[in-house]
Short mmCIF file of C-alpha atoms in Angstrom, two decimals:
data_model
loop_
_atom_site.label_atom_id
_atom_site.label_comp_id
_atom_site.label_asym_id
_atom_site.label_seq_id
_atom_site.Cartn_x
_atom_site.Cartn_y
_atom_site.Cartn_z
CA MET A 7 -41.80 -59.12 -32.89
CA ILE A 8 -43.88 -56.00 -32.23
CA ASN A 9 -42.50 -52.89 -33.93
CA LEU A 10 -43.37 -49.49 -32.47
CA ALA A 11 -42.89 -45.87 -33.51
CA LEU A 12 -42.50 -43.21 -30.83
CA PHE A 13 -43.68 -39.65 -31.41
CA GLY A 14 -41.91 -37.28 -29.04
CA ALA A 15 -38.33 -37.37 -27.78
CA GLY A 16 -38.89 -35.21 -24.71
CA ARG A 17 -39.18 -36.16 -21.05
CA ILE A 18 -42.17 -38.51 -21.39
CA GLY A 19 -40.91 -39.91 -24.67
CA LYS A 20 -37.65 -40.90 -23.01
CA ILE A 21 -39.56 -42.73 -20.25
CA HIS A 22 -41.55 -44.71 -22.81
CA ALA A 23 -38.49 -45.47 -24.91
CA ASN A 24 -36.73 -46.92 -21.89
CA ASN A 25 -39.78 -49.00 -20.95
CA VAL A 26 -40.10 -50.37 -24.48
CA ALA A 27 -36.45 -51.44 -24.35
CA VAL A 28 -37.08 -53.86 -21.47
CA LEU A 29 -40.14 -55.55 -23.02
CA ALA A 30 -39.61 -58.95 -24.61
CA ASN A 31 -40.31 -59.25 -28.34
CA VAL A 32 -40.89 -55.50 -28.72
CA ASN A 33 -38.74 -53.27 -30.91
CA LEU A 34 -38.64 -49.47 -30.97
CA LYS A 35 -38.05 -48.95 -34.69
CA TYR A 36 -38.67 -45.23 -35.21
CA ILE A 37 -38.57 -41.98 -33.24
CA ILE A 38 -40.23 -38.86 -34.61
CA ASP A 39 -39.80 -35.33 -33.26
CA VAL A 40 -39.74 -31.84 -34.77
CA ASP A 41 -36.49 -31.42 -32.82
CA HIS A 42 -34.46 -33.66 -35.10
CA ALA A 43 -31.36 -33.52 -32.90
CA SER A 44 -33.30 -34.84 -29.90
CA ALA A 45 -34.87 -37.56 -32.02
CA GLU A 46 -31.47 -38.58 -33.40
CA THR A 47 -29.92 -38.72 -29.93
CA LEU A 48 -32.71 -40.84 -28.47
CA ALA A 49 -32.84 -43.09 -31.54
CA LYS A 50 -29.13 -43.76 -31.29
CA ARG A 51 -29.49 -44.81 -27.66
CA TYR A 52 -32.06 -47.50 -28.54
CA GLN A 53 -30.81 -48.56 -31.99
CA ALA A 54 -33.82 -46.94 -33.63
CA LYS A 55 -34.09 -44.53 -36.58
CA SER A 56 -35.16 -40.88 -36.61
CA VAL A 57 -37.72 -40.45 -39.40
CA ASP A 58 -40.70 -38.30 -40.35
CA THR A 59 -44.37 -39.02 -39.65
CA THR A 60 -45.16 -40.24 -43.17
CA THR A 61 -42.32 -42.74 -43.20
CA ALA A 62 -43.33 -44.17 -39.83
CA LEU A 63 -47.04 -44.50 -40.56
CA HIS A 64 -46.59 -45.89 -44.08
CA ASP A 65 -44.28 -48.65 -42.88
CA HIS A 66 -46.38 -51.83 -42.81
CA SER A 67 -44.03 -53.43 -40.28
CA ILE A 68 -45.05 -50.87 -37.64
CA ASN A 69 -47.72 -52.42 -35.42
CA GLY A 70 -48.34 -49.52 -33.09
CA VAL A 71 -47.46 -45.96 -32.14
CA ILE A 72 -46.71 -44.23 -28.86
CA ILE A 73 -47.77 -40.57 -28.90
CA ALA A 74 -45.76 -38.58 -26.36
CA SER A 75 -45.51 -35.34 -28.33
CA PRO A 76 -47.09 -31.98 -27.30
CA THR A 77 -50.85 -31.97 -26.61
CA ASN A 78 -51.71 -29.97 -29.73
CA THR A 79 -50.36 -32.83 -31.91
CA HIS A 80 -52.22 -35.69 -30.24
CA ALA A 81 -55.53 -35.60 -32.12
CA ASN A 82 -53.99 -35.38 -35.60
CA LEU A 83 -51.57 -38.20 -34.86
CA ILE A 84 -54.34 -40.40 -33.45
CA VAL A 85 -56.41 -39.91 -36.61
CA GLN A 86 -53.46 -40.56 -38.92
CA ALA A 87 -52.42 -43.66 -36.98
CA ALA A 88 -55.95 -45.07 -36.87
CA LEU A 89 -56.36 -44.58 -40.64
CA ALA A 90 -53.00 -46.30 -41.12
CA ASN A 91 -54.28 -49.29 -39.10
CA LYS A 92 -51.82 -48.84 -36.24
CA ALA A 93 -52.54 -49.54 -32.59
CA ILE A 94 -52.31 -46.34 -30.55
CA PHE A 95 -51.01 -45.41 -27.14
CA CYS A 96 -51.47 -41.69 -26.48
CA GLU A 97 -50.61 -39.49 -23.53
CA LYS A 98 -53.42 -37.45 -22.03
CA PRO A 99 -55.26 -35.34 -23.00
CA ILE A 100 -56.35 -36.33 -26.49
CA ASP A 101 -57.11 -32.68 -27.20
CA LEU A 102 -58.39 -29.62 -25.34
CA SER A 103 -61.49 -29.51 -27.55
CA ILE A 104 -64.43 -31.81 -26.75
CA GLU A 105 -65.55 -31.77 -30.37
CA ARG A 106 -62.11 -32.74 -31.61
CA VAL A 107 -61.92 -35.60 -29.11
CA LYS A 108 -65.34 -36.82 -30.30
CA GLU A 109 -64.09 -36.76 -33.89
CA CYS A 110 -61.08 -38.85 -32.89
CA LEU A 111 -63.28 -41.32 -31.03
CA GLN A 112 -65.53 -41.70 -34.07
CA ILE A 113 -62.59 -42.49 -36.36
CA ILE A 114 -61.10 -44.91 -33.82
CA GLN A 115 -64.42 -46.75 -33.68
CA GLN A 116 -64.82 -46.75 -37.48
CA GLN A 117 -61.35 -48.24 -37.89
CA ASP A 118 -61.74 -50.74 -35.02
CA ALA A 119 -58.46 -49.36 -33.71
CA LEU A 120 -56.91 -50.08 -30.35
CA CYS A 121 -56.39 -46.77 -28.57
CA VAL A 122 -55.08 -46.69 -25.00
CA ILE A 123 -54.85 -43.33 -23.22
CA GLY A 124 -52.01 -42.70 -20.78
CA PHE A 125 -53.90 -42.45 -17.51
CA ASN A 126 -50.96 -44.17 -15.88
CA ARG A 127 -52.23 -43.92 -12.29
CA ARG A 128 -54.66 -46.77 -12.96
CA PHE A 129 -51.56 -48.98 -13.23
CA ASP A 130 -49.81 -47.81 -10.07
CA PRO A 131 -49.45 -50.95 -7.91
CA GLN A 132 -50.77 -49.27 -4.77
CA PHE A 133 -53.82 -47.80 -6.53
CA THR A 134 -54.43 -51.11 -8.31
CA GLN A 135 -54.59 -52.83 -4.91
CA LEU A 136 -56.98 -50.12 -3.73
CA LYS A 137 -59.29 -50.76 -6.68
CA GLN A 138 -59.15 -54.51 -6.12
CA ALA A 139 -60.03 -54.07 -2.45
CA ILE A 140 -63.02 -51.92 -3.40
CA ASN A 141 -64.17 -54.55 -5.91
CA GLN A 142 -63.83 -57.20 -3.20
CA GLY A 143 -66.22 -55.24 -0.99
CA LYS A 144 -63.70 -54.34 1.70
CA VAL A 145 -65.35 -50.97 2.39
CA GLY A 146 -68.83 -52.00 1.33
CA GLN A 147 -70.87 -49.34 -0.43
CA ILE A 148 -68.74 -46.32 -1.29
CA GLN A 149 -69.87 -43.09 0.31
CA GLN A 150 -66.92 -40.73 -0.10
CA ILE A 151 -63.59 -40.61 -1.91
CA CYS A 152 -60.88 -38.05 -1.20
CA ILE A 153 -58.08 -37.66 -3.76
CA THR A 154 -55.03 -35.54 -2.95
CA SER A 155 -52.60 -34.62 -5.73
CA ARG A 156 -50.00 -31.93 -5.10
CA ASP A 157 -46.87 -31.11 -7.07
CA PRO A 158 -43.59 -30.14 -5.37
CA SER A 159 -43.20 -26.94 -7.44
CA PRO A 160 -45.04 -24.98 -10.15
CA PRO A 161 -44.31 -25.81 -13.79
CA PRO A 162 -42.51 -23.34 -16.09
CA ILE A 163 -44.67 -20.49 -17.34
CA GLU A 164 -44.06 -21.51 -20.96
CA TYR A 165 -45.68 -24.86 -20.12
CA ILE A 166 -48.76 -23.19 -18.62
CA THR A 167 -49.39 -21.19 -21.79
CA HIS A 168 -50.33 -24.34 -23.74
CA SER A 169 -51.25 -26.86 -21.03
CA GLY A 170 -54.97 -26.08 -20.92
CA GLY A 171 -54.88 -25.11 -17.23
CA ILE A 172 -54.84 -27.00 -13.97
CA PHE A 173 -58.14 -28.85 -14.52
CA ARG A 174 -57.30 -30.18 -18.01
CA ASP A 175 -53.60 -30.67 -17.41
CA MET A 176 -53.11 -31.74 -13.80
CA MET A 177 -56.48 -32.67 -12.33
CA ILE A 178 -57.54 -34.67 -15.38
CA HIS A 179 -55.57 -37.61 -13.92
CA ASP A 180 -57.54 -37.33 -10.67
CA LEU A 181 -60.83 -37.00 -12.51
CA ASP A 182 -60.07 -40.24 -14.34
CA MET A 183 -59.17 -41.89 -11.04
CA ALA A 184 -62.47 -40.70 -9.57
CA ARG A 185 -64.46 -42.27 -12.43
CA TRP A 186 -62.45 -45.49 -12.15
CA LEU A 187 -62.86 -45.84 -8.38
CA LEU A 188 -66.48 -44.66 -8.17
CA ASP A 189 -67.47 -46.97 -11.04
CA GLU A 190 -70.28 -44.51 -11.70
CA GLU A 191 -70.31 -41.41 -13.88
CA PRO A 192 -70.49 -38.14 -11.92
CA CYS A 193 -73.56 -36.06 -12.68
CA GLU A 194 -72.56 -32.85 -10.90
CA VAL A 195 -69.30 -30.89 -10.59
CA TYR A 196 -68.49 -27.99 -8.29
CA ALA A 197 -65.08 -26.30 -8.33
CA ASN A 198 -63.30 -23.57 -6.44
CA ALA A 199 -59.75 -22.36 -6.88
CA SER A 200 -57.21 -19.65 -6.14
CA CYS A 201 -53.86 -18.40 -7.34
CA ILE A 202 -51.95 -17.96 -4.09
CA ILE A 203 -48.60 -19.67 -4.77
CA ASP A 204 -47.26 -18.11 -7.96
CA PRO A 205 -48.85 -14.86 -9.28
CA ALA A 206 -47.25 -15.53 -12.67
CA LEU A 207 -49.68 -18.44 -13.15
CA GLY A 208 -52.57 -16.08 -12.52
CA ASP A 209 -51.19 -13.73 -15.15
CA GLN A 210 -51.62 -16.59 -17.62
CA GLY A 211 -55.24 -17.10 -16.56
CA ASP A 212 -54.52 -20.24 -14.55
CA VAL A 213 -54.77 -21.13 -10.85
CA ASP A 214 -52.40 -23.05 -8.59
CA SER A 215 -54.72 -24.30 -5.84
CA ALA A 216 -57.97 -26.08 -6.69
CA MET A 217 -60.65 -28.21 -5.13
CA VAL A 218 -63.47 -30.04 -6.88
CA ILE A 219 -66.45 -31.98 -5.56
CA LEU A 220 -68.07 -34.61 -7.78
CA LYS A 221 -71.46 -36.19 -7.11
CA THR A 222 -72.88 -39.32 -8.73
CA PRO A 223 -76.56 -40.13 -9.36
CA SER A 224 -76.57 -42.53 -6.37
CA GLY A 225 -75.17 -39.81 -4.08
CA LYS A 226 -71.50 -40.85 -3.84
CA LEU A 227 -69.18 -37.88 -3.29
CA CYS A 228 -65.60 -37.40 -4.41
CA GLN A 229 -63.43 -34.48 -3.31
CA ILE A 230 -60.24 -33.71 -5.27
CA SER A 231 -57.53 -31.42 -3.91
CA ASN A 232 -54.76 -30.06 -6.18
CA SER A 233 -51.84 -27.77 -5.44
CA ARG A 234 -48.99 -26.71 -7.70
CA ALA A 235 -46.45 -26.62 -4.85
CA THR A 236 -45.65 -28.25 -1.52
CA THR A 237 -42.64 -28.00 0.80
CA TYR A 238 -42.33 -31.76 1.26
CA GLY A 239 -42.46 -33.53 -2.10
CA TYR A 240 -44.99 -35.10 -4.44
CA ASP A 241 -48.16 -35.67 -2.43
CA GLN A 242 -50.31 -38.50 -3.85
CA ARG A 243 -52.94 -40.00 -1.57
CA ILE A 244 -56.41 -41.53 -1.88
CA GLU A 245 -58.95 -42.30 0.84
CA VAL A 246 -62.13 -44.31 0.25
CA LEU A 247 -64.91 -44.40 2.85
CA GLY A 248 -67.72 -46.94 2.74
CA ASN A 249 -70.38 -48.32 5.04
CA ARG A 250 -68.01 -51.13 6.15
CA GLY A 251 -64.85 -49.13 6.69
CA MET A 252 -62.14 -47.05 5.06
CA LEU A 253 -59.21 -47.71 2.73
CA GLN A 254 -56.19 -45.43 2.41
CA ALA A 255 -53.44 -45.37 -0.22
CA ASN A 256 -50.65 -43.25 1.20
CA ASN A 257 -47.53 -41.60 -0.21
CA ASN A 258 -44.58 -43.65 -1.40
CA THR A 259 -41.19 -42.93 0.15
CA ALA A 260 -37.68 -43.95 -0.86
CA THR A 261 -37.48 -46.41 2.07
CA ASN A 262 -39.69 -47.51 4.93
CA LEU A 263 -37.33 -46.05 7.52
CA CYS A 264 -38.91 -44.27 10.45
CA PHE A 265 -37.03 -42.56 13.28
CA SER A 266 -38.56 -42.38 16.76
CA GLY A 267 -36.94 -40.16 19.38
CA ASP A 268 -37.60 -37.66 22.12
CA THR A 269 -38.51 -35.01 19.53
CA GLY A 270 -41.13 -37.15 17.84
CA VAL A 271 -41.62 -39.80 15.19
CA ILE A 272 -40.14 -38.90 11.80
CA HIS A 273 -40.99 -40.54 8.49
CA GLU A 274 -39.27 -39.83 5.18
CA LYS A 275 -40.75 -37.27 2.80
CA PRO A 276 -42.74 -38.48 -0.23
CA LEU A 277 -40.83 -39.18 -3.42
CA HIS A 278 -39.87 -35.96 -5.16
CA PHE A 279 -41.94 -35.99 -8.36
CA PHE A 280 -44.05 -38.03 -10.75
CA LEU A 281 -41.05 -39.57 -12.53
CA GLU A 282 -40.11 -41.38 -9.33
CA ARG A 283 -43.60 -41.89 -7.88
CA TYR A 284 -45.12 -43.38 -11.00
CA ALA A 285 -42.12 -45.19 -12.50
CA ASP A 286 -43.84 -48.57 -12.06
CA ALA A 287 -47.11 -47.22 -13.43
CA TYR A 288 -45.45 -46.00 -16.64
CA ARG A 289 -43.80 -49.38 -17.10
CA LEU A 290 -46.99 -51.35 -16.44
CA GLU A 291 -49.26 -49.21 -18.62
CA LEU A 292 -46.99 -49.72 -21.62
CA ALA A 293 -46.82 -53.46 -20.97
CA HIS A 294 -50.63 -53.39 -20.82
CA PHE A 295 -50.78 -51.63 -24.21
CA VAL A 296 -48.43 -54.14 -25.82
CA HIS A 297 -50.41 -57.06 -24.40
CA ALA A 298 -53.66 -55.57 -25.75
CA LEU A 299 -51.97 -55.12 -29.14
CA GLN A 300 -50.81 -58.74 -29.15
CA GLU A 301 -54.25 -59.98 -28.12
CA LYS A 302 -56.02 -57.59 -30.55
CA ASN A 303 -58.13 -56.39 -27.64
CA ILE A 304 -59.54 -53.12 -28.98
CA SER A 305 -61.80 -52.71 -25.93
CA SER A 306 -58.82 -52.37 -23.59
CA THR A 307 -59.02 -49.47 -21.13
CA PRO A 308 -58.34 -46.66 -20.36
CA ASN A 309 -59.41 -45.79 -23.88
CA ALA A 310 -60.45 -42.74 -25.90
CA TYR A 311 -63.90 -42.76 -24.29
CA ASP A 312 -62.25 -42.46 -20.88
CA GLY A 313 -60.23 -39.57 -22.26
CA LEU A 314 -63.42 -37.89 -23.44
CA GLN A 315 -65.23 -38.33 -20.12
CA ALA A 316 -62.29 -37.01 -18.09
CA LEU A 317 -62.06 -33.94 -20.34
CA LYS A 318 -65.80 -33.32 -19.92
CA LEU A 319 -65.32 -33.28 -16.15
CA ALA A 320 -62.31 -30.97 -16.42
CA ASN A 321 -64.24 -28.55 -18.62
CA ALA A 322 -67.21 -28.68 -16.25
CA ALA A 323 -64.88 -27.81 -13.37
CA LEU A 324 -63.58 -24.80 -15.31
CA ILE A 325 -67.13 -23.61 -16.03
CA SER A 326 -68.08 -24.12 -12.38
CA LEU A 327 -65.12 -22.02 -11.27
CA LYS A 328 -65.93 -19.18 -13.66
CA LYS A 329 -69.65 -19.11 -12.87
CA ASN A 330 -69.40 -20.14 -9.19
CA VAL A 331 -72.15 -22.72 -9.63
CA ALA A 332 -72.45 -26.50 -9.59
CA VAL A 333 -72.50 -27.80 -13.18
CA LYS A 334 -74.94 -30.58 -14.02
CA LEU A 335 -73.83 -33.25 -16.48
#
């Protein structure tokens, strides 16, 4: 039996708790949150206990931790868990500071700890098939990748104040996807952005519409498009162009129904938000973490190094936007 402790009883924590509950031979033993009432409620639902950090990490029966607490707690919890010889699953980002992420990575390596970072889109079934098709040479040599990621509505202002901004909060998923699909580290980043949807985001120093172009040493290009709001749902698409053809991963809809009539052909809108769109991805990434824990596979990815590289790209995009120049890496 694998025993896990969950840090964070909020929206993401609840998703992970539910996904742990359906895994065979896995037990959610503890839930830890500064909001004790939320921790108690969630713990009761899954026959777990609400405890403090020290109790959870000092319990030798705990094999691993799931860190789904606020971003500013991630790095400290990773370090404490690694030093306590626990396997680690942590939501992105590790931290907003490159230096702090490097410190975490060093300790993880020193402790030979398993640390999986929650870049869940790598586990989305449609994107997994896309990656497999690329690896099989379906499009030949990659020339261009276009990644579209648009939210249905802006987040609350209180979220923006500590999120790290659109590049480190929202686009960091797309930057990880770009690295994963290109299979080559970008060497140049150029970003442009505007605040044209919600002026309140601009008042917080953030933007709501952003585009980034990545270039690799071999000349591959990747264009990423982000928007904080659409009128039609959660827009998640990827297009890969190569010298043998093109692959497209399109939006998921609730059904495959399509109406054709004298006014046109009508498809359903994309699923409303990430909770619906990436439900399978959240389930599969946690199963992946548990399997890596069981197999003692500390090299399992996406890992802390992937978290570091994605944050470097996000920071480079922010610098590019401020200076209006392409940033070399």
